PDB file of C-alpha atoms in Angstrom:
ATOM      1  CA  UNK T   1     -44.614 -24.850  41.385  1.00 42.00           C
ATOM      2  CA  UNK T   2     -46.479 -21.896  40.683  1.00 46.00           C
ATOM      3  CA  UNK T   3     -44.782 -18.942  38.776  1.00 42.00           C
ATOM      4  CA  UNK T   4     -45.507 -14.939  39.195  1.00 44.00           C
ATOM      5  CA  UNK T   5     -47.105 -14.444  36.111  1.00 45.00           C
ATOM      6  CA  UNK T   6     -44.006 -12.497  34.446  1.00 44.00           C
ATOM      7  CA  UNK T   7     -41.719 -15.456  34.648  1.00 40.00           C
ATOM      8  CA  UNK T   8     -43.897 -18.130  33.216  1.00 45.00           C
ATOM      9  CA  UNK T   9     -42.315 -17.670  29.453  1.00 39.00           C
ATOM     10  CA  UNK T  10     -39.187 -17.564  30.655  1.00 39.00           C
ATOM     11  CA  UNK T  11     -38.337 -21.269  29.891  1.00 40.00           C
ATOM     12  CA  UNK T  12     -39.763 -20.821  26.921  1.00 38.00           C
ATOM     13  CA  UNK T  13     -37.805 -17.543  26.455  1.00 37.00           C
ATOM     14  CA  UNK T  14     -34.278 -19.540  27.159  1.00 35.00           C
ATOM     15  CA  UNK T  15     -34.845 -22.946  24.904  1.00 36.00           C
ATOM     16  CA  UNK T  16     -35.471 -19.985  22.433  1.00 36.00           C
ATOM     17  CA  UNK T  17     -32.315 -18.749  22.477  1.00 33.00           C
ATOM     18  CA  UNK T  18     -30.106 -21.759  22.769  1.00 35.00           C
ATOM     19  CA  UNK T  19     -31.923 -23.147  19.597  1.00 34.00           C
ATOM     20  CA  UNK T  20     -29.497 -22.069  16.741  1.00 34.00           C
ATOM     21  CA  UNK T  21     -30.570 -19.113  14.573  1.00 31.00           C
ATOM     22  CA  UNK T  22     -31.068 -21.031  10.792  1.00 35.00           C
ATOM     23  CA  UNK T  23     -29.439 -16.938   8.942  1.00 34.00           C
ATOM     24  CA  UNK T  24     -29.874 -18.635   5.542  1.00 36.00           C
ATOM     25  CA  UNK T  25     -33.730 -19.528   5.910  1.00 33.00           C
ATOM     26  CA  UNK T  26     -34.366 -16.380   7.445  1.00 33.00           C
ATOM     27  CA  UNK T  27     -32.456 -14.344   4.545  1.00 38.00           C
ATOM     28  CA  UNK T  28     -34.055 -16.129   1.777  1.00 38.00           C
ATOM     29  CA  UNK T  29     -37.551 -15.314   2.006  1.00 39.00           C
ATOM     30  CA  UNK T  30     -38.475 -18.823   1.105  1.00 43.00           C
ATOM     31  CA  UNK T  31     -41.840 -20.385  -0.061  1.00 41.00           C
ATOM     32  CA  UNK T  32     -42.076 -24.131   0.457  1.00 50.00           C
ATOM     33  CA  UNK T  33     -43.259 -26.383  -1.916  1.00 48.00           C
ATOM     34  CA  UNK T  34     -46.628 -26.516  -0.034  1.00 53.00           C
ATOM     35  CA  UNK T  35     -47.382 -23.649  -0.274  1.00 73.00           C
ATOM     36  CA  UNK T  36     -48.636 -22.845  -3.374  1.00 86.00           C
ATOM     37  CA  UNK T  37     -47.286 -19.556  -5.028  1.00 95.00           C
ATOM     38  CA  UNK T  38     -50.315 -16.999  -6.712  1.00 96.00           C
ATOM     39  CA  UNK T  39     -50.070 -16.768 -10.339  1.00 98.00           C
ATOM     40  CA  UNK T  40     -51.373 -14.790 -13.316  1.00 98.00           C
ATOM     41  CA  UNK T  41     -51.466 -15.312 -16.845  1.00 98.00           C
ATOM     42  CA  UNK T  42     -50.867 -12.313 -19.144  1.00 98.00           C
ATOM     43  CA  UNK T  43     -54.396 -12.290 -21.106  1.00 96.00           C
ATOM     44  CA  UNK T  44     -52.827 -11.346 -25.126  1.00 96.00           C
ATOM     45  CA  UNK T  45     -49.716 -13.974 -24.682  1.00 98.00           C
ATOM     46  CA  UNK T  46     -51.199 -16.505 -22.357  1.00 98.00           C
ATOM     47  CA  UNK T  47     -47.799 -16.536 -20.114  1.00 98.00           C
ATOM     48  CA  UNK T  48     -48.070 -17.659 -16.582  1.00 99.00           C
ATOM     49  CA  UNK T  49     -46.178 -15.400 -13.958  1.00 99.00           C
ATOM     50  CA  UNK T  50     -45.695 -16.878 -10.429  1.00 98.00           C
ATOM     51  CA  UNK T  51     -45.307 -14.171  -7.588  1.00 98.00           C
ATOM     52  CA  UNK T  52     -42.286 -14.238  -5.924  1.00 98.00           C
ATOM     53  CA  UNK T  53     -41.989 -13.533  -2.375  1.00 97.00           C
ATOM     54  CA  UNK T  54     -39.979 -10.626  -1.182  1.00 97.00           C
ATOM     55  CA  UNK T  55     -36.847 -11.270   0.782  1.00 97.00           C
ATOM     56  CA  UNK T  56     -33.058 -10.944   1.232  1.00 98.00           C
ATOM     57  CA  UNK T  57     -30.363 -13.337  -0.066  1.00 97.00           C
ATOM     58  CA  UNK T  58     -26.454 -13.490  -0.601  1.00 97.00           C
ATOM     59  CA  UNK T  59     -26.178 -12.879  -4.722  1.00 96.00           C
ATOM     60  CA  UNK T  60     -22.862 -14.351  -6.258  1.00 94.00           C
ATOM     61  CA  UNK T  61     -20.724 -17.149  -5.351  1.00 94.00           C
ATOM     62  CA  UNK T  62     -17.894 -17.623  -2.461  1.00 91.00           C
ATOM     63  CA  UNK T  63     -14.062 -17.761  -3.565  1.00 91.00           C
ATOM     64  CA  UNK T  64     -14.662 -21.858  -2.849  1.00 90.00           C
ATOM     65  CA  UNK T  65     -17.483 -22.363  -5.595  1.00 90.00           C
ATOM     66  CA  UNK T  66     -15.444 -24.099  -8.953  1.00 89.00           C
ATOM     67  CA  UNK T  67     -16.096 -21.391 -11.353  1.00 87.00           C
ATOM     68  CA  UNK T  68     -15.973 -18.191  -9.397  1.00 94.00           C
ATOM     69  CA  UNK T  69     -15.346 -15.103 -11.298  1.00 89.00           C
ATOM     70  CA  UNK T  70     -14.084 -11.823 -10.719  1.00 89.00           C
ATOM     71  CA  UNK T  71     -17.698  -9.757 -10.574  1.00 87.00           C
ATOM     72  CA  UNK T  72     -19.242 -12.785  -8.421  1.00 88.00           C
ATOM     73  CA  UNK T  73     -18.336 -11.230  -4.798  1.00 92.00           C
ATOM     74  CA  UNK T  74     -21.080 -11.889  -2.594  1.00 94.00           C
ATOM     75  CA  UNK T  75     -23.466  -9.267  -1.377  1.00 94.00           C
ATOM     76  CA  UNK T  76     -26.567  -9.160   0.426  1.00 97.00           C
ATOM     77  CA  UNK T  77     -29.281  -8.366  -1.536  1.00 97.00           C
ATOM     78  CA  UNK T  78     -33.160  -7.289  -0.892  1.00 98.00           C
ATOM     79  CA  UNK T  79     -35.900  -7.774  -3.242  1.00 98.00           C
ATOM     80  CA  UNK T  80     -39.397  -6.262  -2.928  1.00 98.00           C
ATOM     81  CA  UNK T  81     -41.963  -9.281  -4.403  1.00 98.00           C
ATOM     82  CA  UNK T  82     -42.603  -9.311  -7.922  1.00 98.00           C
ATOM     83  CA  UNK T  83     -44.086 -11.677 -10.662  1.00 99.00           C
ATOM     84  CA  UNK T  84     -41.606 -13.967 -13.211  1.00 99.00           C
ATOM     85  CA  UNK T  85     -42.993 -16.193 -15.537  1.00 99.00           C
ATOM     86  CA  UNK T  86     -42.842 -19.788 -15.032  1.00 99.00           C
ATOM     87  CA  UNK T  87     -41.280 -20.715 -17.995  1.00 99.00           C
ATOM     88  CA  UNK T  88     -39.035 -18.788 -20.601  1.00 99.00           C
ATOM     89  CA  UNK T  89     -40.925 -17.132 -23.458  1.00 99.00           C
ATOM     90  CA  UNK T  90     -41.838 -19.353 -26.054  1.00 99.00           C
ATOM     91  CA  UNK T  91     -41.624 -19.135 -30.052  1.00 98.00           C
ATOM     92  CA  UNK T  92     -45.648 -19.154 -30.285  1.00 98.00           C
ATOM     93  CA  UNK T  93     -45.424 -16.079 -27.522  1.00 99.00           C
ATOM     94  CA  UNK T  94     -43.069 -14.677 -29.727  1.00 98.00           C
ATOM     95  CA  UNK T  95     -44.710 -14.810 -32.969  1.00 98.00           C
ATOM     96  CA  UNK T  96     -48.131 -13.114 -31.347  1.00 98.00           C
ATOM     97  CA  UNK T  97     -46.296 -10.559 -30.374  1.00 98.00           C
ATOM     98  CA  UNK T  98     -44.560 -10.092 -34.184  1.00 98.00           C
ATOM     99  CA  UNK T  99     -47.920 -10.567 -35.499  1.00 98.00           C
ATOM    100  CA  UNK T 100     -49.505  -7.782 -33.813  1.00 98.00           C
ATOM    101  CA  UNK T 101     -47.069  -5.313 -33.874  1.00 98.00           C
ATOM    102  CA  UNK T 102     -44.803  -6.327 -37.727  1.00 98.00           C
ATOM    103  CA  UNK T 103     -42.053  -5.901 -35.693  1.00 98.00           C
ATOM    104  CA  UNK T 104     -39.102  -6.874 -37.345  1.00 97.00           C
ATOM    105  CA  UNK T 105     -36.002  -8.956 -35.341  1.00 95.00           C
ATOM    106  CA  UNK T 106     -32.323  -8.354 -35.183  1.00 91.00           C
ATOM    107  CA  UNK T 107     -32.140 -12.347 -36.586  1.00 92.00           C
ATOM    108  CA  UNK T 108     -35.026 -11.478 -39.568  1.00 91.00           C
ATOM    109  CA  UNK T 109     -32.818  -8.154 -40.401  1.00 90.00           C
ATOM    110  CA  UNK T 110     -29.529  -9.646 -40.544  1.00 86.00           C
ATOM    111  CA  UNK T 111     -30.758 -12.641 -42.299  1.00 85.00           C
ATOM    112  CA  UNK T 112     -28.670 -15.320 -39.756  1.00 78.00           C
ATOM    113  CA  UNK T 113     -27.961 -16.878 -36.626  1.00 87.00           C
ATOM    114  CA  UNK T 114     -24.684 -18.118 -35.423  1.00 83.00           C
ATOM    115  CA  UNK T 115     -25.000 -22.037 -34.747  1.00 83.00           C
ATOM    116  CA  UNK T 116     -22.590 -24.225 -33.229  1.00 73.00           C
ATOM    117  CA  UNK T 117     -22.283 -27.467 -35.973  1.00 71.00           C
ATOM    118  CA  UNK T 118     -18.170 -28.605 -35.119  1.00 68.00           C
ATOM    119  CA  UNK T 119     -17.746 -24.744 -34.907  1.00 72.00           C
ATOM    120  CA  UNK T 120     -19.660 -21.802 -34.823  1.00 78.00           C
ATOM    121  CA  UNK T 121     -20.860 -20.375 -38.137  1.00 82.00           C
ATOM    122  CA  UNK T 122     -23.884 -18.025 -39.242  1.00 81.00           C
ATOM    123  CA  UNK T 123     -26.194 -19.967 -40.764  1.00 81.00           C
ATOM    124  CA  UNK T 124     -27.989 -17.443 -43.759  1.00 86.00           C
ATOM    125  CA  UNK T 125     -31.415 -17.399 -44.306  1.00 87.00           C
ATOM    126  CA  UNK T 126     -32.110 -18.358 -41.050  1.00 86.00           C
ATOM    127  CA  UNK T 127     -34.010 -16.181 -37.589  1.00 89.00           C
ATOM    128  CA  UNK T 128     -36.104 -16.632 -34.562  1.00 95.00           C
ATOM    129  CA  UNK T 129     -38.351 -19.043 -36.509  1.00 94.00           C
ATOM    130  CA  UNK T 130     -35.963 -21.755 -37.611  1.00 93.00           C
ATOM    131  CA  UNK T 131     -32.758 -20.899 -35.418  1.00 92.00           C
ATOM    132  CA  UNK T 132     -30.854 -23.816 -36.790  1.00 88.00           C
ATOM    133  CA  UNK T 133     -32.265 -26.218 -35.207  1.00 91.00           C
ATOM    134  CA  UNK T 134     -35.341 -28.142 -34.797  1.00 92.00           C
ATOM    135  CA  UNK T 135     -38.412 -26.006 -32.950  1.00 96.00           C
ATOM    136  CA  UNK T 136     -41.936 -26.023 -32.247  1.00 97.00           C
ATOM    137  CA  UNK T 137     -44.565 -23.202 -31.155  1.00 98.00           C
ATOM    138  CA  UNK T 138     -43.780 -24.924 -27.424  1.00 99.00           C
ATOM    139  CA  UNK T 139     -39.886 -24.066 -27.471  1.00 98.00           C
ATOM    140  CA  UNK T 140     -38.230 -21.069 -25.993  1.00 99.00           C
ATOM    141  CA  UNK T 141     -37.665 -18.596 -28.614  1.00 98.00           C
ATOM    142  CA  UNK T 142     -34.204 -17.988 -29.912  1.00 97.00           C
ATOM    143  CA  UNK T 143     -32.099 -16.397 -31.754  1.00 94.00           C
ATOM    144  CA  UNK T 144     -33.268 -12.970 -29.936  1.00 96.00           C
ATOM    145  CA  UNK T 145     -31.586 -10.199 -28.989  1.00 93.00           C
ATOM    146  CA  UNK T 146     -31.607  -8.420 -25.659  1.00 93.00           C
ATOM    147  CA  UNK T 147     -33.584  -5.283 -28.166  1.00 94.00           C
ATOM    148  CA  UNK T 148     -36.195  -7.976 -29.135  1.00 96.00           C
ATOM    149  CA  UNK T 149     -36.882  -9.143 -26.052  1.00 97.00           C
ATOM    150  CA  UNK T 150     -37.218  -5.178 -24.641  1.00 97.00           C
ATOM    151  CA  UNK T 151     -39.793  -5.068 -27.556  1.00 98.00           C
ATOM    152  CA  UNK T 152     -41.981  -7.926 -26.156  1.00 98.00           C
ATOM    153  CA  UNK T 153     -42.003  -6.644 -22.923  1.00 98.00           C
ATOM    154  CA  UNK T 154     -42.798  -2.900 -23.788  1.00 98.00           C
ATOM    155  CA  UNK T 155     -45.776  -4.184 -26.191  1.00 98.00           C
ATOM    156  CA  UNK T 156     -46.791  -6.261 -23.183  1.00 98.00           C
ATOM    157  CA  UNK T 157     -47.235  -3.874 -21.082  1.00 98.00           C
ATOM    158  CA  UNK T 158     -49.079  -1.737 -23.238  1.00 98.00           C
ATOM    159  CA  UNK T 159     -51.322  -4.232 -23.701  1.00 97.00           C
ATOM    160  CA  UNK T 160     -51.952  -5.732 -20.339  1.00 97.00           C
ATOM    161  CA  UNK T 161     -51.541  -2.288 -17.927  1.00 97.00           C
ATOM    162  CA  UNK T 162     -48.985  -4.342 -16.029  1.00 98.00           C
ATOM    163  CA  UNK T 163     -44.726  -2.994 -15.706  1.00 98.00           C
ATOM    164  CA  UNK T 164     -43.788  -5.807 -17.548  1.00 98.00           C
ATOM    165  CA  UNK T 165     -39.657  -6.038 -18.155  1.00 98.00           C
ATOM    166  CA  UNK T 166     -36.682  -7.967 -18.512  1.00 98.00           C
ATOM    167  CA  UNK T 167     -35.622  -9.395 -15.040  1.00 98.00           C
ATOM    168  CA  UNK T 168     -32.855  -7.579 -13.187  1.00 97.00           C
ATOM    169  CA  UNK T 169     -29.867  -9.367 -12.491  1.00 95.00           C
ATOM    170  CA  UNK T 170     -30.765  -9.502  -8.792  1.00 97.00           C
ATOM    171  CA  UNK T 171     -34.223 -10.657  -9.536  1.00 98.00           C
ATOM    172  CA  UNK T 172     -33.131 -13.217 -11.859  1.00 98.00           C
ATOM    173  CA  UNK T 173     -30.648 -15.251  -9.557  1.00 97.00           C
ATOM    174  CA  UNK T 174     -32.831 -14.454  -6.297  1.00 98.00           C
ATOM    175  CA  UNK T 175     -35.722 -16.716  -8.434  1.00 98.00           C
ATOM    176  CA  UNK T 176     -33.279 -19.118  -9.731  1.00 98.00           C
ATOM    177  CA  UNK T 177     -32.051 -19.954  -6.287  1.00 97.00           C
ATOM    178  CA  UNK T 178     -35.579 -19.920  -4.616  1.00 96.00           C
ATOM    179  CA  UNK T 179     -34.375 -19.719  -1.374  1.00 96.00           C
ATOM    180  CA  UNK T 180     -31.348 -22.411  -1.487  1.00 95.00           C
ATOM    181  CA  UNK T 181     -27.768 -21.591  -1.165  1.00 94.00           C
ATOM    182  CA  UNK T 182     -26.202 -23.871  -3.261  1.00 94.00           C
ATOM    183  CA  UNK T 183     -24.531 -23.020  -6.365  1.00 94.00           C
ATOM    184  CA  UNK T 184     -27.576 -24.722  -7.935  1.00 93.00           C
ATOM    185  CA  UNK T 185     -31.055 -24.843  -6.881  1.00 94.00           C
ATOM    186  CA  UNK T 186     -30.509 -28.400  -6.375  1.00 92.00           C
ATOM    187  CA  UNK T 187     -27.243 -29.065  -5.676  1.00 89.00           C
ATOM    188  CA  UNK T 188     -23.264 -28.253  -5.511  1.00 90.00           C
ATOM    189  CA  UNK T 189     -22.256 -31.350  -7.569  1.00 87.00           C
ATOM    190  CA  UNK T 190     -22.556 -31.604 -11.547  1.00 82.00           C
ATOM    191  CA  UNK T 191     -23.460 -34.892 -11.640  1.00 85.00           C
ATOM    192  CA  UNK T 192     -26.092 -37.142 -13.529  1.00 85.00           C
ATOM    193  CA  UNK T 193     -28.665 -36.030 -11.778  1.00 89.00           C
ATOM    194  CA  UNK T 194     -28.555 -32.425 -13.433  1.00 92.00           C
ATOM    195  CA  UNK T 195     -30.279 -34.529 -16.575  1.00 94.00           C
ATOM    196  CA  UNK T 196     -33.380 -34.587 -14.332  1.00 94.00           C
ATOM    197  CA  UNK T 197     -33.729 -30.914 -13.767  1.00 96.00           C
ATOM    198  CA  UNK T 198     -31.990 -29.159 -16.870  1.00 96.00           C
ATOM    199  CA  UNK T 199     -31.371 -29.607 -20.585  1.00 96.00           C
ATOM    200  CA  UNK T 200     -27.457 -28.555 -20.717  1.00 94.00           C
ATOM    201  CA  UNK T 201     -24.976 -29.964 -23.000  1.00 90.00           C
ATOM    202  CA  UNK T 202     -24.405 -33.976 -22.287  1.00 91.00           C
ATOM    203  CA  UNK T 203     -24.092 -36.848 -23.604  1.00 89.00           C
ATOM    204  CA  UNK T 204     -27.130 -36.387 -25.927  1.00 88.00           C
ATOM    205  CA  UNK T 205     -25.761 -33.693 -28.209  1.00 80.00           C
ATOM    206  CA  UNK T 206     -22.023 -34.873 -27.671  1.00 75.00           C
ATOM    207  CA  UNK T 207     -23.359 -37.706 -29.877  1.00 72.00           C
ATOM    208  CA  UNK T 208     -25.147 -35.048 -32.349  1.00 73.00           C
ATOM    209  CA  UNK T 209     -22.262 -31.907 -31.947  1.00 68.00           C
ATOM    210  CA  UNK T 210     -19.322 -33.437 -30.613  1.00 58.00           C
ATOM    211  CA  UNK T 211     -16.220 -31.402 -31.331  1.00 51.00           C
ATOM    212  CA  UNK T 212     -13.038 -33.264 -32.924  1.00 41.00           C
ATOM    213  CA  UNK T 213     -11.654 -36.234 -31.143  1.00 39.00           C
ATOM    214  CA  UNK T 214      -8.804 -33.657 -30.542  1.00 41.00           C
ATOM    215  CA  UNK T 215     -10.781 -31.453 -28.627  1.00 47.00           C
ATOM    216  CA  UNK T 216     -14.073 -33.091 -27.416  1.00 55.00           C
ATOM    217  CA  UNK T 217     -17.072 -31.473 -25.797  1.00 60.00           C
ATOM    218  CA  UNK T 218     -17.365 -31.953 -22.143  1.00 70.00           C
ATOM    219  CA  UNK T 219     -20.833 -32.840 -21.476  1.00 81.00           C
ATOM    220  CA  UNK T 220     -22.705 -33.819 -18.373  1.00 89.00           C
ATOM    221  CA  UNK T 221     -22.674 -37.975 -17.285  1.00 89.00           C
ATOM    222  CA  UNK T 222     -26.163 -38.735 -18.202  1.00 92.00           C
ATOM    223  CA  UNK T 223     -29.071 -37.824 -20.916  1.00 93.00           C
ATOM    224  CA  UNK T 224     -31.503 -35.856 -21.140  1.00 93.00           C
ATOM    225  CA  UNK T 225     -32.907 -36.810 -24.513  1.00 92.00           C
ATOM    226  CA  UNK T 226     -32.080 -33.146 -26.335  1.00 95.00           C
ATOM    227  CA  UNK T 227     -29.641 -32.023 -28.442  1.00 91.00           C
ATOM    228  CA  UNK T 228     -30.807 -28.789 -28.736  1.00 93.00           C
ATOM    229  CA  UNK T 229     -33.571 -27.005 -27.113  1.00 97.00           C
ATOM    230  CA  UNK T 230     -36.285 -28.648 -25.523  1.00 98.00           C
ATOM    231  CA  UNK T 231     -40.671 -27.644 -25.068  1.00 98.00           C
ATOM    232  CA  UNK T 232     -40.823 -25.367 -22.139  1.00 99.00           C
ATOM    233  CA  UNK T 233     -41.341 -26.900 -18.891  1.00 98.00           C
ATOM    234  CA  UNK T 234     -39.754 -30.622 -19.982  1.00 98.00           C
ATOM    235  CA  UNK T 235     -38.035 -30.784 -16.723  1.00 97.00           C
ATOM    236  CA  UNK T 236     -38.783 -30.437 -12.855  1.00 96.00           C
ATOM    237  CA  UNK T 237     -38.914 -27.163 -11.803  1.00 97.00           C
ATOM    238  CA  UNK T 238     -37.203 -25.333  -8.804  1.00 97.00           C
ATOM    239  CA  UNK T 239     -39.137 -24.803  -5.556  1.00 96.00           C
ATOM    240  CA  UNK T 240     -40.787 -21.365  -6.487  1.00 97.00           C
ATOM    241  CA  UNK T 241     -42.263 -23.534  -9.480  1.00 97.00           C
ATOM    242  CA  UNK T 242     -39.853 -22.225 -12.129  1.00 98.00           C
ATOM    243  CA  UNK T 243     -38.381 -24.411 -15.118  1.00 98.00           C
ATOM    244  CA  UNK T 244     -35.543 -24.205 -17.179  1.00 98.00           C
ATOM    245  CA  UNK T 245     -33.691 -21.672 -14.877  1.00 98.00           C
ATOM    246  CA  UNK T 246     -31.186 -23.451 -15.878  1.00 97.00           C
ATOM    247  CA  UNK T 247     -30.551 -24.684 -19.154  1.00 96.00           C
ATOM    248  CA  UNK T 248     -32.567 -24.676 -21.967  1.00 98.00           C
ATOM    249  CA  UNK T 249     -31.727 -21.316 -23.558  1.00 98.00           C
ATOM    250  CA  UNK T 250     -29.661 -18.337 -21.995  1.00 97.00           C
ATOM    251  CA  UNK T 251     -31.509 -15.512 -20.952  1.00 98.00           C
ATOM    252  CA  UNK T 252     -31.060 -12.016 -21.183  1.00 96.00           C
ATOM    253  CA  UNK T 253     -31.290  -9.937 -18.033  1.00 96.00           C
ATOM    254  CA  UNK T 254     -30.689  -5.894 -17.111  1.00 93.00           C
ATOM    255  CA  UNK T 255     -28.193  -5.000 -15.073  1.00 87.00           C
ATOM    256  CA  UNK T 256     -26.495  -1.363 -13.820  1.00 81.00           C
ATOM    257  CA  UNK T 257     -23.376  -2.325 -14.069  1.00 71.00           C
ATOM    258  CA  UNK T 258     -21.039  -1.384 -17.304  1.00 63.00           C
ATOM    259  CA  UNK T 259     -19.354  -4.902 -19.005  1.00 60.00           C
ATOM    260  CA  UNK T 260     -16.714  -5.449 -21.472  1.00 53.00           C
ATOM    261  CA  UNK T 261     -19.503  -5.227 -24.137  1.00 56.00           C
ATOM    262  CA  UNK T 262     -22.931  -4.538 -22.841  1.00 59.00           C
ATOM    263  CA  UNK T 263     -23.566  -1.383 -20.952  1.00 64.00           C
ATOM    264  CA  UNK T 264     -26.829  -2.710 -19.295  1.00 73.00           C
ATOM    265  CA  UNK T 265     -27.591  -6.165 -20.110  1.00 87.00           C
ATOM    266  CA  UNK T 266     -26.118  -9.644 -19.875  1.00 92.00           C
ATOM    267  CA  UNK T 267     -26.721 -13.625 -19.723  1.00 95.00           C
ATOM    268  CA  UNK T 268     -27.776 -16.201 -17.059  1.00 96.00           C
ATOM    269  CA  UNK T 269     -28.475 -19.630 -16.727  1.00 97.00           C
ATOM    270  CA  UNK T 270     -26.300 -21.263 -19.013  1.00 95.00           C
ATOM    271  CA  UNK T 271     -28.290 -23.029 -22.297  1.00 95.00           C
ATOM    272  CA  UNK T 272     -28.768 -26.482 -24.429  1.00 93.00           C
ATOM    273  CA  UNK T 273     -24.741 -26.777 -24.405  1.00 90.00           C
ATOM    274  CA  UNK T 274     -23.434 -25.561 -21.537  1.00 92.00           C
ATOM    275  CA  UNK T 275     -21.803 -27.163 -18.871  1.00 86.00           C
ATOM    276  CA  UNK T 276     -20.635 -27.336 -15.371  1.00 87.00           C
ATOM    277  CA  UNK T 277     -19.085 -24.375 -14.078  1.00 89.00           C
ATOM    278  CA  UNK T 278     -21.201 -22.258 -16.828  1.00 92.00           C
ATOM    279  CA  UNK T 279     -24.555 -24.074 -15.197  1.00 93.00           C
ATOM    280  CA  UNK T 280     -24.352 -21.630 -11.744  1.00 96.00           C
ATOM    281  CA  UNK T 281     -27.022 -18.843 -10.057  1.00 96.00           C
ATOM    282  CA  UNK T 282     -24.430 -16.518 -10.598  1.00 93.00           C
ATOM    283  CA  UNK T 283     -23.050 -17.150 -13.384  1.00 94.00           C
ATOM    284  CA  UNK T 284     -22.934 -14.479 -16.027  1.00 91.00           C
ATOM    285  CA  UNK T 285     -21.995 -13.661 -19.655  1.00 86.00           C
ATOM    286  CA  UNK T 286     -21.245 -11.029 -21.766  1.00 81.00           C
ATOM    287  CA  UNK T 287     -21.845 -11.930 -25.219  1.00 73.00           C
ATOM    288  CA  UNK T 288     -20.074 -10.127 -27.908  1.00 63.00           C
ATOM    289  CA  UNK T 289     -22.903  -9.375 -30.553  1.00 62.00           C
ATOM    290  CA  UNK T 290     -20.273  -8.635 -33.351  1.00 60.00           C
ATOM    291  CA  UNK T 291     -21.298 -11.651 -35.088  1.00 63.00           C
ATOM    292  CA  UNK T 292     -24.753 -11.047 -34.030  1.00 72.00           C
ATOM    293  CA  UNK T 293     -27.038 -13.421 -32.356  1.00 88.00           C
ATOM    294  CA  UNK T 294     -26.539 -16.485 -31.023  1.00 89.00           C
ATOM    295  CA  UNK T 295     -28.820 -19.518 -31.174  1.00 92.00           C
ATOM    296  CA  UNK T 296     -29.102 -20.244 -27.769  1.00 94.00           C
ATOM    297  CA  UNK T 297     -30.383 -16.597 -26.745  1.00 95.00           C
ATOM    298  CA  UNK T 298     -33.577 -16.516 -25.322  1.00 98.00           C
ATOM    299  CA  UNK T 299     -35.494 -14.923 -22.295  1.00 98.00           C
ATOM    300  CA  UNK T 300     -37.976 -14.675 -19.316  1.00 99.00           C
ATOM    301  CA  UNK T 301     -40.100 -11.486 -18.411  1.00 99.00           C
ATOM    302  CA  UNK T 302     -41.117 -10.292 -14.642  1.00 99.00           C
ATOM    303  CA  UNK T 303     -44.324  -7.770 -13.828  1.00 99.00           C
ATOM    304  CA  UNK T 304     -43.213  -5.692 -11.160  1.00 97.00           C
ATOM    305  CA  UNK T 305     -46.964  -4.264  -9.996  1.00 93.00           C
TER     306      UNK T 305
END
């Protein structure tokens, strides 16, 4: 049967409509896997940024997620694109940028860095170059603080032209969840398989920092072969092409809103010994820096032009 010309889409129109609207895809401004993201690498630190597309998403967890916290409330959240690098900043990265500048970190003045070994404990004579533990030129710096890693990023963007920063809260969970929903990129349950995408505290360092019998570690069913830190980009990335968004070391982010001890900065992503409900997209902390830094601090930088 021929139709009049201005009701031929009109079956088309209707099997539209009754199709069901997928919000979450539509909110998350999501790149698939094959499509290949654009990158740049910063020319005096060689760090690769990937761009991230621009898009909406729910930040923070529902009242259901094990682990919710008051500050978690979900909101919807819009994001211009912008440019994170692809893996956190590494102790080589780090030491070009002391090099060229003699800057001079919160770990070098203070002459420690607080290590878990049974308990935590500053460890003297120790910084950003041997954090307590075992490193090499390919491991995330750590031992930072949140006014080292503002350092990096200021010298960074003298030298490459480019707004180079901390990531924003928003930023930084909108990239860790890369478009899923879950309270991991990968997956609601904290199960062996989180061995395959993130180095968190398991059965690897139980074995090498186990607590008393009295009071054990809980750890994570499986191993991921570190007890500590691990080379940048050991484990399969999220599907923006990020690594160690979980894991690996904590990383310090900016953020406008006032916490118990940080007026504008805070933690995400959980590190080398956290576990379960600590290893979530919005998860945050709020570290005390009375006893100053922690070994597990680290961080990630964003260009924003």
């Amino acid at each position: 049967m021929n139709m009049p010309n201005g009701l031929r889409w009109l079956p088309l129109l209707l099997l539209a409509l009754l199709l069901p609207w997928n919000a979450s895809a539509h909110d998350t401004g999501t790149a698939g896997p094959e499509t290949p993201l654009p990158t740049w690498t910063d020319p005096a630190t060689g760090l690769e940024f990937i761009r991230i597309p621009g898009g909406c998403f729910l930040m923070g967890s529902p009242l259901s997620e094990p682990g919710h916290e008051p500050g978690e409330e979900r909101r919807r959240v819009c994001l211009d694109p912008f440019w994170i690098s692809r893996t956190e900043v590494t102790r080589g990265q780090f030491a070009a940028f002391v090099k060229n500048t003699n800057y001079v970190a919160q770990s070098t003045k203070q002459d420690w860095v607080r290590v878990w070994d049974h308990r935590w404990e500053n460890v003297y004579g120790s910084d950003w170059r041997d954090p307590g533990m075992e490193q090499t030129d390919q491991h995330p710096v750590a031992g930072v603080s949140y006014s080292d890693a503002e350092a990096m990023a200021r010298w960074m963007r003298r030298q490459s032209g480019h707004h180079i920063a901390l990531p924003t809260e928003e930023q930084w969970e909108y990239a860790a969840r890369a478009g899923t929903t879950t309270s991991r990129w990968w997956s609601n349950e904290y199960d062996k398989q989180i061995c395959t995408y993130a180095n968190v505290g398991d059965l690897t360092n139980l074995a090498e920092l186990g607590r008393k019998r009295q009071n054990p570690m809980p750890s994570a069913p499986c191993r991921d072969g570190f007890p500590f830190s691990a080379p940048v980009a050991s484990f399969q990335p999220n599907p923006w092409g990020l690594h160690d968004m979980f894991g690996n070391v904590q990383e310090w982010v900016r953020t406008d809103r006032k916490t118990q001890y940080n007026e504008n900065h805070l933690l995400c992503g959980g590190h080398f010994l956290s576990f379960d409900t600590d290893i979530r997209a919005a998860k945050r902390e709020d570290p005390s820096l009375e006893y100053g830094v922690y070994f597990f601090m680290g961080f990630r930088l964003v260009r924003t032009d």
